[in-house]
Amino acid sequence: MNHSKPLVWAMLGFGLACSIASCSTQENKSEKPTVSVNSEKEIIQRGEYLVTTMGCNDCHSPKKMGPKGPEIIPELLLSGYPSDRPIVKFDSPLIKQGFAQLYPDLTAAAGPWGVSFAANLTPDESGIGNWTEDQFKLALTQGKFKGLEHERMLLPPMPWFNFINLKDEDAHAMFQYLKSLKPVKNVVPAPIAPNNM
């Protein structure tokens, strides 16, 4: 009785099984992984979520007093300090001691740095209408005025240092959301130096 034939058949079967497994593994390796691509609507919704939860409306949206306190004026959403509003003279001795004072709707603040006004974030030319996404990210993560490398730093109370590690996809979503807003023409006043307050 020849015992080598079953052994040969077993070895051939094993070899064939390994070849099939190897081929299917190589086929799987060559397939590209599926990447989930968000729609424009989903990106804008993500941007709205981020802008809202990060508190951008707190300073950048003008408000009026309502029964429960300050309420955002919908037609002025994220348009910054209203340019038609009179600028209050700050002469508090507390500012010289390092304290800050805020307008009732938080769109302007005074402190040892002077007086700063919340920027217009709508897609109007008086806001971020001419900005590139790179400028937006530079302003948000490095605190550069208008997102320009050689400009001054953003003034308090803008908390740009909290956003240093913001992911590119989050900055992109926020920018897309802001670009989707209704443009509001509003030229925000320039900051006032401490000696001119």
mmCIF file of C-alpha atoms in Angstrom:
data_model
loop_
_atom_site.group_PDB
_atom_site.id
_atom_site.type_symbol
_atom_site.label_atom_id
_atom_site.label_comp_id
_atom_site.label_asym_id
_atom_site.label_seq_id
_atom_site.Cartn_x
_atom_site.Cartn_y
_atom_site.Cartn_z
ATOM 1 C CA MET A 1 0.000 0.000 0.000
ATOM 2 C CA ASN A 2 1.414 3.372 -1.041
ATOM 3 C CA HIS A 3 0.915 5.952 1.755
ATOM 4 C CA SER A 4 2.597 8.777 -0.163
ATOM 5 C CA LYS A 5 -0.397 9.508 -2.499
ATOM 6 C CA PRO A 6 -2.744 10.772 0.258
ATOM 7 C CA LEU A 7 0.148 12.867 1.589
ATOM 8 C CA VAL A 8 0.778 14.347 -1.875
ATOM 9 C CA TRP A 9 -2.925 15.140 -2.280
ATOM 10 C CA ALA A 10 -3.026 16.730 1.173
ATOM 11 C CA MET A 11 0.028 18.858 0.381
ATOM 12 C CA LEU A 12 -1.456 19.913 -2.965
ATOM 13 C CA GLY A 13 -4.760 20.794 -1.274
ATOM 14 C CA PHE A 14 -2.964 22.809 1.392
ATOM 15 C CA GLY A 15 -0.901 24.615 -1.271
ATOM 16 C CA LEU A 16 -4.035 25.431 -3.271
ATOM 17 C CA ALA A 17 -5.806 26.749 -0.148
ATOM 18 C CA CYS A 18 -2.802 28.958 0.693
ATOM 19 C CA SER A 19 -2.693 30.330 -2.864
ATOM 20 C CA ILE A 20 -6.395 31.203 -2.770
ATOM 21 C CA ALA A 21 -6.008 32.858 0.645
ATOM 22 C CA SER A 22 -2.961 34.769 -0.542
ATOM 23 C CA CYS A 23 -4.758 36.019 -3.663
ATOM 24 C CA SER A 24 -7.826 37.132 -1.749
ATOM 25 C CA THR A 25 -5.626 38.926 0.824
ATOM 26 C CA GLN A 26 -3.763 40.723 -1.973
ATOM 27 C CA GLU A 27 -7.060 41.690 -3.597
ATOM 28 C CA ASN A 28 -8.284 43.113 -0.269
ATOM 29 C CA LYS A 29 -5.018 45.022 0.201
ATOM 30 C CA SER A 30 -5.320 46.622 -3.211
ATOM 31 C CA GLU A 31 -8.879 47.805 -2.516
ATOM 32 C CA LYS A 32 -8.956 51.375 -1.245
ATOM 33 C CA PRO A 33 -10.701 51.899 2.070
ATOM 34 C CA THR A 34 -14.044 53.626 1.776
ATOM 35 C CA VAL A 35 -13.873 57.234 2.926
ATOM 36 C CA SER A 36 -16.965 58.967 4.220
ATOM 37 C CA VAL A 37 -17.358 62.294 2.419
ATOM 38 C CA ASN A 38 -19.687 64.748 4.100
ATOM 39 C CA SER A 39 -22.089 66.730 1.971
ATOM 40 C CA GLU A 40 -21.873 70.515 1.877
ATOM 41 C CA LYS A 41 -25.020 70.667 4.019
ATOM 42 C CA GLU A 42 -23.457 68.398 6.679
ATOM 43 C CA ILE A 43 -20.256 70.476 6.704
ATOM 44 C CA ILE A 44 -22.259 73.693 7.190
ATOM 45 C CA GLN A 45 -24.308 72.057 9.969
ATOM 46 C CA ARG A 46 -21.083 70.977 11.677
ATOM 47 C CA GLY A 47 -19.761 74.529 11.335
ATOM 48 C CA GLU A 48 -22.937 75.973 12.862
ATOM 49 C CA TYR A 49 -22.631 73.528 15.759
ATOM 50 C CA LEU A 50 -18.988 74.529 16.369
ATOM 51 C CA VAL A 51 -19.595 78.287 16.076
ATOM 52 C CA THR A 52 -22.540 78.016 18.478
ATOM 53 C CA THR A 53 -20.919 75.773 21.090
ATOM 54 C CA MET A 54 -17.620 77.679 21.003
ATOM 55 C CA GLY A 55 -19.502 80.830 22.034
ATOM 56 C CA CYS A 56 -18.834 82.981 18.952
ATOM 57 C CA ASN A 57 -22.314 84.543 19.265
ATOM 58 C CA ASP A 58 -21.519 85.702 22.791
ATOM 59 C CA CYS A 59 -19.431 88.599 21.455
ATOM 60 C CA HIS A 60 -19.923 88.701 17.689
ATOM 61 C CA SER A 61 -23.759 88.848 17.620
ATOM 62 C CA PRO A 62 -25.500 92.098 18.664
ATOM 63 C CA LYS A 63 -28.267 91.572 21.208
ATOM 64 C CA LYS A 64 -31.311 93.305 22.655
ATOM 65 C CA MET A 65 -32.729 92.851 26.114
ATOM 66 C CA GLY A 66 -35.664 90.465 26.294
ATOM 67 C CA PRO A 67 -37.713 88.952 29.125
ATOM 68 C CA LYS A 68 -34.912 86.448 29.888
ATOM 69 C CA GLY A 69 -31.969 88.757 29.332
ATOM 70 C CA PRO A 70 -29.901 89.421 26.182
ATOM 71 C CA GLU A 71 -31.343 87.939 22.966
ATOM 72 C CA ILE A 72 -29.511 87.737 19.644
ATOM 73 C CA ILE A 73 -30.940 90.036 16.975
ATOM 74 C CA PRO A 74 -31.433 87.438 14.176
ATOM 75 C CA GLU A 75 -30.908 89.831 11.258
ATOM 76 C CA LEU A 76 -27.567 90.936 12.786
ATOM 77 C CA LEU A 77 -26.276 87.441 13.560
ATOM 78 C CA LEU A 78 -22.452 87.436 13.880
ATOM 79 C CA SER A 79 -22.147 90.931 12.360
ATOM 80 C CA GLY A 80 -20.036 92.332 15.208
ATOM 81 C CA TYR A 81 -20.257 95.622 17.072
ATOM 82 C CA PRO A 82 -22.912 97.757 15.313
ATOM 83 C CA SER A 83 -21.156 100.698 13.625
ATOM 84 C CA ASP A 84 -24.185 102.972 14.118
ATOM 85 C CA ARG A 85 -23.984 102.600 17.912
ATOM 86 C CA PRO A 86 -22.359 105.417 19.912
ATOM 87 C CA ILE A 87 -19.034 104.516 21.487
ATOM 88 C CA VAL A 88 -19.145 104.891 25.254
ATOM 89 C CA LYS A 89 -16.304 106.727 26.992
ATOM 90 C CA PHE A 90 -14.600 104.438 29.490
ATOM 91 C CA ASP A 91 -12.972 106.318 32.332
ATOM 92 C CA SER A 92 -13.175 103.842 35.184
ATOM 93 C CA PRO A 93 -10.159 103.780 37.527
ATOM 94 C CA LEU A 94 -10.727 100.008 37.751
ATOM 95 C CA ILE A 95 -9.462 99.607 34.164
ATOM 96 C CA LYS A 96 -6.118 101.065 35.235
ATOM 97 C CA GLN A 97 -6.026 98.360 37.912
ATOM 98 C CA GLY A 98 -6.438 95.598 35.313
ATOM 99 C CA PHE A 99 -10.225 95.172 35.323
ATOM 100 C CA ALA A 100 -12.281 94.915 32.130
ATOM 101 C CA GLN A 101 -15.695 96.335 31.293
ATOM 102 C CA LEU A 102 -18.087 95.059 28.634
ATOM 103 C CA TYR A 103 -20.930 96.601 26.684
ATOM 104 C CA PRO A 104 -24.264 95.086 27.813
ATOM 105 C CA ASP A 105 -24.441 92.871 24.681
ATOM 106 C CA LEU A 106 -20.698 91.977 24.909
ATOM 107 C CA THR A 107 -19.850 93.284 21.419
ATOM 108 C CA ALA A 108 -17.216 95.657 22.837
ATOM 109 C CA ALA A 109 -14.822 95.459 25.759
ATOM 110 C CA ALA A 110 -12.535 97.901 27.531
ATOM 111 C CA GLY A 111 -9.494 96.999 29.565
ATOM 112 C CA PRO A 112 -5.812 97.769 29.963
ATOM 113 C CA TRP A 113 -5.437 97.048 26.200
ATOM 114 C CA GLY A 114 -7.882 99.872 25.305
ATOM 115 C CA VAL A 115 -11.284 99.279 23.715
ATOM 116 C CA SER A 116 -11.827 96.368 21.316
ATOM 117 C CA PHE A 117 -14.847 95.694 19.139
ATOM 118 C CA ALA A 118 -16.146 92.284 18.037
ATOM 119 C CA ALA A 119 -15.522 91.731 14.322
ATOM 120 C CA ASN A 120 -18.106 91.222 11.596
ATOM 121 C CA LEU A 121 -17.982 87.499 10.710
ATOM 122 C CA THR A 122 -20.599 87.591 7.952
ATOM 123 C CA PRO A 123 -19.624 87.106 4.277
ATOM 124 C CA ASP A 124 -20.058 90.811 3.479
ATOM 125 C CA GLU A 125 -16.937 92.684 2.279
ATOM 126 C CA SER A 126 -17.032 94.601 5.578
ATOM 127 C CA GLY A 127 -16.741 91.218 7.318
ATOM 128 C CA ILE A 128 -14.924 88.114 6.088
ATOM 129 C CA GLY A 129 -16.286 88.308 2.542
ATOM 130 C CA ASN A 130 -12.797 88.704 1.010
ATOM 131 C CA TRP A 131 -11.007 86.320 3.364
ATOM 132 C CA THR A 132 -9.517 83.022 2.294
ATOM 133 C CA GLU A 133 -9.957 79.933 4.420
ATOM 134 C CA ASP A 134 -6.240 80.101 5.294
ATOM 135 C CA GLN A 135 -6.715 83.633 6.632
ATOM 136 C CA PHE A 136 -9.649 82.491 8.741
ATOM 137 C CA LYS A 137 -7.635 79.634 10.210
ATOM 138 C CA LEU A 138 -4.638 81.899 10.901
ATOM 139 C CA ALA A 139 -6.850 84.411 12.724
ATOM 140 C CA LEU A 140 -8.566 81.713 14.743
ATOM 141 C CA THR A 141 -5.545 79.595 15.680
ATOM 142 C CA GLN A 142 -2.716 82.158 15.768
ATOM 143 C CA GLY A 143 -4.592 85.319 16.719
ATOM 144 C CA LYS A 144 -3.548 87.395 13.706
ATOM 145 C CA PHE A 145 -5.768 90.352 12.758
ATOM 146 C CA LYS A 146 -7.598 89.630 9.477
ATOM 147 C CA GLY A 147 -5.640 86.375 9.307
ATOM 148 C CA LEU A 148 -2.605 88.170 7.882
ATOM 149 C CA GLU A 149 0.838 86.987 8.970
ATOM 150 C CA HIS A 150 2.371 90.429 9.620
ATOM 151 C CA GLU A 151 -0.667 92.074 11.243
ATOM 152 C CA ARG A 152 -1.172 92.875 14.927
ATOM 153 C CA MET A 153 -2.439 90.295 17.399
ATOM 154 C CA LEU A 154 -6.163 90.062 18.107
ATOM 155 C CA LEU A 155 -7.143 91.921 21.271
ATOM 156 C CA PRO A 156 -8.947 90.585 24.336
ATOM 157 C CA PRO A 157 -11.453 89.236 24.990
ATOM 158 C CA MET A 158 -11.017 87.170 21.781
ATOM 159 C CA PRO A 159 -9.904 83.755 23.139
ATOM 160 C CA TRP A 160 -7.939 82.665 20.028
ATOM 161 C CA PHE A 161 -5.390 80.813 22.206
ATOM 162 C CA ASN A 162 -8.143 78.305 23.055
ATOM 163 C CA PHE A 163 -8.287 77.328 19.367
ATOM 164 C CA ILE A 164 -4.571 76.723 18.697
ATOM 165 C CA ASN A 165 -5.140 72.985 18.201
ATOM 166 C CA LEU A 166 -8.344 73.325 16.186
ATOM 167 C CA LYS A 167 -8.446 70.622 13.509
ATOM 168 C CA ASP A 168 -8.356 71.682 9.853
ATOM 169 C CA GLU A 169 -11.718 70.029 9.177
ATOM 170 C CA ASP A 170 -13.318 71.979 12.036
ATOM 171 C CA ALA A 171 -11.885 75.305 10.846
ATOM 172 C CA HIS A 172 -13.139 74.394 7.341
ATOM 173 C CA ALA A 173 -16.646 73.639 8.641
ATOM 174 C CA MET A 174 -16.784 76.886 10.617
ATOM 175 C CA PHE A 175 -15.606 78.901 7.610
ATOM 176 C CA GLN A 176 -18.191 77.260 5.331
ATOM 177 C CA TYR A 177 -20.950 77.994 7.852
ATOM 178 C CA LEU A 178 -19.933 81.655 8.178
ATOM 179 C CA LYS A 179 -19.774 81.979 4.381
ATOM 180 C CA SER A 180 -23.348 80.597 4.203
ATOM 181 C CA LEU A 181 -24.786 83.371 6.410
ATOM 182 C CA LYS A 182 -26.701 86.399 5.189
ATOM 183 C CA PRO A 183 -24.110 89.152 4.546
ATOM 184 C CA VAL A 184 -24.504 92.158 6.856
ATOM 185 C CA LYS A 185 -22.793 95.422 5.862
ATOM 186 C CA ASN A 186 -21.218 96.656 9.082
ATOM 187 C CA VAL A 187 -17.809 98.305 9.297
ATOM 188 C CA VAL A 188 -16.716 97.690 12.874
ATOM 189 C CA PRO A 189 -14.747 100.565 14.483
ATOM 190 C CA ALA A 190 -10.990 100.253 14.858
ATOM 191 C CA PRO A 191 -9.692 99.524 18.372
ATOM 192 C CA ILE A 192 -9.096 102.477 20.669
ATOM 193 C CA ALA A 193 -5.680 102.723 22.316
ATOM 194 C CA PRO A 194 -5.594 102.887 26.145
ATOM 195 C CA ASN A 195 -4.480 106.546 26.182
ATOM 196 C CA ASN A 196 -7.464 107.536 23.975
ATOM 197 C CA MET A 197 -10.209 105.884 26.007
#
